[in-house]
Amino acid sequence: MLTAKENFLETLKPDGKPDRLVNDYEALAAVRSDPVFRYIRGNRIKGKTTQDPWGVTITWPEEQLFAFPTEWNKVCTDVTRWREQVHVPDIAGRCSDPALWKDAREEADRLRAQGKLIMGYMGTGMFEQSHDLMGLSDVCMALLEEPEAMHELLEAICEYRMTYASLLIEHLHPDAIISHDDWGSKTSLFMSPDTWREFFKPLYARFYGFIKSKGVMVIHHGDSYLEPIAEDMVELGIDVWQGTLNTNNIPALQKQLQGRMVLMGGIDSWIDREESTEEEIRAEVRSACEKYGPGGHFIPCITYGLPGTLFPHVGPLITDEIRRYNLDTYGVG
């Protein structure tokens, strides 16, 4: 029986020989104790309204499950004036001291000793950062009406992301980086494929190309309908598309991709509810394993961008049902 790490790495190879489905994030450990994460996202506090270092207002009401950026206090009200209005956080100046990385390095070393692949975390991708600053509608309009200014703003965000990745790689030495950017809703892209290719693909080619050049795997989180740009994602060097929704035609993508990019997801988040029953959770998980497991290069997990579920009874049932499926199907769990 392969270890969880070995099985994950075999699943990533087009001609690999995994001995079972990878069980959720079992091979990966996300480290979020690094100083960049603490600086950029550490001020998200339940029950409070705060501003992050970009100046984005973040609200987290007590009754809400997540913190969210707001659109009622926009940082950038005119994309042609973005240089005046947007101040990119100086993460190189604030987060380069090796002493600040001590806790994260120790966490990574401890997890690595347990056989885990270390995953650096980078939330809020280039598209998401632009609409945090401007609002989603304004970004979509600016892509059409002010393309030159949008190219400039996105270039600045890309440079920030490159610095972020460089700091993670230099100080944390991760095996993989999970980078978030949702380019669509559950049923469509937020823009045409050609618009995405014009504005985002070249920046991601540089960004992910840099990460890959350092020997680090790229895991892209996008719980969106991205089927029309799946081949582009392969060209960007993405090893794992995490968050693959079942509104994408997963079996067709498996046939098309032939292992050139692993699909990780398929388990619908509707089961993550306070009142969800063991029966419906197990049924959803088993259905995903049976539908997509035979196609290969598939990792079942709920489509969130990090390990875990919102309600504590859900996660253990997901992983246990994947284990049961593996025992039933492959004789190993």
XYZ file of C-alpha atoms in Angstrom:
333
model
C 0.000 0.000 0.000
C 1.363 3.385 -1.001
C 1.673 6.135 1.556
C -0.691 9.087 1.176
C 2.166 11.171 -0.218
C 3.245 8.472 -2.689
C -0.327 7.937 -3.826
C -0.823 11.669 -4.423
C 2.377 11.929 -6.468
C 1.395 8.877 -8.552
C -1.992 10.475 -9.221
C -0.238 13.565 -10.620
C 1.704 11.555 -13.206
C -0.089 11.049 -16.550
C 1.119 7.439 -16.476
C 1.109 7.080 -12.691
C -0.110 4.026 -10.814
C -1.979 5.114 -7.673
C -3.409 2.222 -5.688
C -6.574 4.096 -4.583
C -8.216 7.502 -4.776
C -6.374 10.189 -2.874
C -8.532 10.916 0.173
C -9.234 14.641 0.251
C -6.183 16.604 1.488
C -4.625 13.599 3.252
C -1.252 14.093 1.540
C -1.139 17.879 1.897
C -0.758 20.247 4.819
C -1.488 23.954 4.406
C 0.754 26.264 6.430
C -0.890 29.605 7.189
C 1.290 30.801 10.050
C 3.636 32.691 7.733
C 4.095 36.456 8.247
C 2.571 37.437 4.889
C -0.656 35.603 5.672
C -0.771 37.149 9.148
C -0.148 40.638 7.754
C -2.576 40.459 4.829
C -5.423 38.375 6.278
C -4.787 38.248 10.010
C -7.093 41.154 10.741
C -10.230 39.243 9.744
C -11.995 38.988 13.092
C -15.451 37.566 13.646
C -17.862 40.202 14.885
C -15.813 43.114 13.575
C -15.458 45.332 10.517
C -11.824 45.971 9.654
C -9.585 47.145 6.828
C -6.874 44.988 5.318
C -3.486 46.397 4.202
C -4.904 47.116 0.737
C -7.499 49.356 2.378
C -10.333 46.937 1.589
C -13.121 46.960 4.177
C -13.761 43.463 5.526
C -16.949 42.584 7.389
C -17.550 39.490 9.502
C -20.884 39.638 11.337
C -21.292 37.218 14.247
C -23.977 35.250 12.405
C -21.921 34.958 9.212
C -19.747 31.941 8.431
C -17.098 33.871 6.487
C -15.443 37.269 6.381
C -16.234 39.161 3.168
C -14.863 42.277 1.453
C -17.491 44.962 0.997
C -18.340 47.058 -2.044
C -19.722 50.054 -0.140
C -16.313 51.565 0.630
C -14.386 50.994 -2.609
C -10.651 51.598 -2.626
C -10.535 52.266 -6.368
C -13.440 54.321 -7.658
C -11.838 55.159 -11.011
C -9.523 52.622 -12.598
C -7.826 55.342 -14.665
C -6.658 56.802 -11.325
C -5.600 53.503 -9.791
C -2.040 54.727 -9.159
C -3.410 57.439 -6.865
C -5.994 55.280 -5.149
C -4.410 51.833 -4.791
C -1.456 51.324 -2.461
C 0.103 47.885 -2.861
C 1.166 46.458 0.519
C 4.932 46.345 1.005
C 5.208 42.696 1.904
C 8.904 42.567 0.983
C 9.666 45.329 3.469
C 7.446 43.960 6.227
C 7.830 40.201 5.843
C 11.388 39.433 4.704
C 13.052 39.133 8.106
C 13.884 35.408 8.569
C 13.011 35.665 12.255
C 9.381 36.340 11.316
C 9.227 32.966 9.561
C 10.346 30.893 12.562
C 6.856 29.670 13.529
C 5.927 28.789 9.950
C 9.204 26.937 9.337
C 8.781 24.941 12.532
C 5.192 24.076 11.604
C 6.307 22.983 8.132
C 9.156 20.891 9.542
C 6.790 19.164 11.979
C 4.267 18.357 9.249
C 6.943 17.249 6.810
C 8.230 14.803 9.430
C 4.708 13.331 9.491
C 4.985 12.554 5.775
C 2.978 15.528 4.516
C 3.614 17.597 1.416
C 3.839 21.215 2.554
C 1.445 23.607 0.859
C 1.930 27.368 0.949
C -1.321 29.293 0.857
C -2.059 32.320 -1.341
C -5.678 33.468 -1.222
C -7.222 36.348 -3.199
C -5.839 35.970 -6.710
C -5.412 38.651 -9.330
C -9.034 38.808 -10.466
C -10.329 38.555 -6.904
C -7.974 41.282 -5.694
C -9.119 43.606 -8.459
C -12.795 43.207 -7.520
C -11.997 43.484 -3.811
C -10.599 46.908 -4.680
C -13.256 47.991 -7.179
C -16.307 45.760 -6.948
C -17.124 42.967 -9.376
C -19.362 44.999 -11.705
C -16.821 47.818 -12.001
C -14.049 45.362 -12.852
C -16.108 43.694 -15.571
C -16.973 47.089 -17.059
C -13.374 48.289 -16.836
C -12.139 45.234 -18.740
C -14.284 46.458 -21.636
C -14.092 50.233 -21.286
C -10.622 50.907 -19.817
C -8.422 48.011 -20.946
C -5.133 49.927 -20.696
C -5.718 50.938 -17.089
C -6.911 47.436 -16.186
C -3.783 45.897 -17.696
C -1.695 48.244 -15.545
C -3.593 47.508 -12.332
C -3.484 43.752 -12.899
C 0.240 43.966 -13.650
C 0.780 45.643 -10.269
C -1.245 42.918 -8.538
C 0.758 40.263 -10.395
C 4.045 41.776 -9.201
C 2.733 41.693 -5.640
C 1.784 38.024 -6.079
C 5.228 37.250 -7.502
C 6.834 38.809 -4.416
C 4.492 36.830 -2.175
C 5.371 33.541 -3.897
C 9.073 34.358 -3.744
C 8.886 34.928 0.022
C 7.012 31.651 0.535
C 9.493 29.683 -1.550
C 12.568 31.286 0.019
C 11.514 30.912 3.642
C 9.010 28.046 3.770
C 10.372 25.737 1.025
C 6.902 24.374 0.186
C 6.282 21.358 -2.021
C 3.232 23.101 -3.482
C 1.481 26.449 -3.448
C -2.300 26.654 -3.512
C -3.293 29.868 -5.251
C -6.894 31.058 -5.278
C -8.719 32.870 -8.054
C -12.346 32.278 -8.981
C -12.809 33.237 -12.632
C -16.472 32.303 -12.827
C -19.733 31.424 -11.137
C -21.038 27.890 -10.765
C -22.372 27.901 -14.322
C -20.320 30.376 -16.388
C -17.133 32.370 -16.630
C -17.354 35.983 -15.458
C -15.987 37.040 -18.853
C -15.487 35.534 -22.265
C -12.605 33.077 -22.653
C -10.925 35.534 -25.017
C -11.123 38.336 -22.455
C -9.656 36.045 -19.801
C -6.887 35.078 -22.221
C -6.087 38.714 -22.939
C -5.989 40.007 -19.370
C -5.210 37.078 -17.095
C -3.541 34.239 -18.953
C -0.234 36.074 -19.688
C 0.075 37.176 -16.050
C -0.636 33.674 -14.770
C 1.815 32.208 -17.269
C 4.516 34.373 -15.678
C 3.335 33.815 -12.102
C 2.877 30.060 -12.284
C 5.920 29.733 -14.519
C 8.001 31.305 -11.751
C 6.627 28.920 -9.126
C 7.226 25.891 -11.341
C 10.769 27.057 -12.131
C 11.528 26.709 -8.413
C 10.413 23.080 -8.396
C 7.134 23.832 -6.591
C 3.818 22.275 -7.642
C 0.955 24.595 -8.589
C -2.492 23.901 -7.139
C -5.061 26.362 -8.451
C -8.252 26.764 -6.444
C -11.215 27.783 -8.545
C -14.661 26.557 -7.459
C -16.101 27.874 -10.691
C -17.240 26.754 -14.102
C -13.888 26.782 -15.917
C -14.414 24.065 -18.504
C -13.932 26.432 -21.514
C -10.393 27.325 -20.374
C -9.250 23.938 -19.078
C -6.647 23.567 -21.843
C -5.348 27.043 -21.023
C -4.992 26.001 -17.402
C -2.857 23.063 -18.495
C -0.707 25.438 -20.541
C -0.204 27.577 -17.427
C 1.429 24.597 -15.724
C -1.321 23.949 -13.182
C -0.789 20.517 -11.649
C -4.069 20.316 -9.736
C -7.303 22.208 -10.332
C -8.712 22.151 -6.818
C -12.362 23.037 -6.318
C -13.604 21.454 -9.534
C -17.373 21.836 -9.385
C -19.629 19.127 -10.762
C -21.266 21.756 -12.988
C -18.187 21.181 -15.127
C -18.392 17.984 -17.175
C -15.799 16.133 -15.123
C -15.857 12.815 -17.063
C -15.448 14.668 -20.371
C -12.585 16.713 -18.927
C -10.867 13.552 -17.686
C -10.984 12.087 -21.189
C -9.799 15.337 -22.728
C -6.960 16.030 -20.305
C -5.580 12.492 -20.055
C -3.824 13.218 -16.773
C -2.195 16.482 -17.833
C -4.006 18.198 -14.934
C -5.575 16.516 -11.911
C -9.142 17.456 -11.011
C -9.752 17.788 -7.260
C -13.293 18.335 -6.030
C -16.578 16.903 -7.255
C -18.225 16.821 -3.799
C -20.914 19.482 -3.645
C -20.777 21.870 -0.690
C -24.556 21.617 -0.147
C -23.855 18.796 2.279
C -21.937 21.127 4.612
C -24.921 22.216 6.681
C -25.717 22.063 10.356
C -28.700 19.808 9.689
C -27.085 17.532 7.079
C -27.427 13.849 7.876
C -24.830 11.116 7.746
C -26.859 9.360 5.059
C -26.935 12.322 2.647
C -23.273 13.187 3.248
C -22.164 9.632 2.522
C -24.446 9.434 -0.527
C -22.972 12.609 -2.056
C -19.406 11.458 -1.440
C -20.023 7.946 -2.770
C -21.719 9.363 -5.852
C -18.706 11.562 -6.649
C -16.273 8.680 -6.170
C -18.322 6.356 -8.384
C -18.871 8.948 -11.131
C -15.360 10.358 -11.363
C -12.996 7.867 -9.756
C -12.909 5.462 -12.744
C -11.816 8.284 -15.066
C -8.543 8.664 -13.196
C -6.526 11.683 -12.112
C -9.335 12.706 -9.796
C -9.168 13.543 -6.086
C -12.507 13.661 -4.266
C -12.931 16.542 -1.861
C -15.440 19.232 -0.988
C -14.894 22.181 -3.288
C -13.649 24.668 -0.680
C -10.142 26.023 -1.134
C -8.601 24.575 2.015
C -8.970 21.422 4.110
C -11.937 21.127 6.412
C -15.633 21.931 6.489
C -17.712 24.611 8.164
C -19.642 22.164 10.325
C -17.468 19.718 12.278
C -19.569 16.598 11.765
C -19.254 16.814 7.957
C -15.510 16.524 7.311
C -14.890 13.199 9.103
C -17.822 11.611 7.264
C -16.426 12.775 3.902
C -13.013 11.257 4.512
C -14.468 8.082 6.026
C -16.729 7.511 3.024
C -13.798 7.977 0.633
C -11.905 5.427 2.747
C -14.854 3.012 2.504
C -15.051 3.493 -1.268
C -11.341 2.752 -1.578
C -11.718 -0.403 0.492
C -14.717 -1.547 -1.536
C -13.144 -0.733 -4.900
C -9.400 -1.205 -4.504
C -9.076 -3.279 -1.359
C -7.026 -0.583 0.400
C -8.163 2.404 2.420
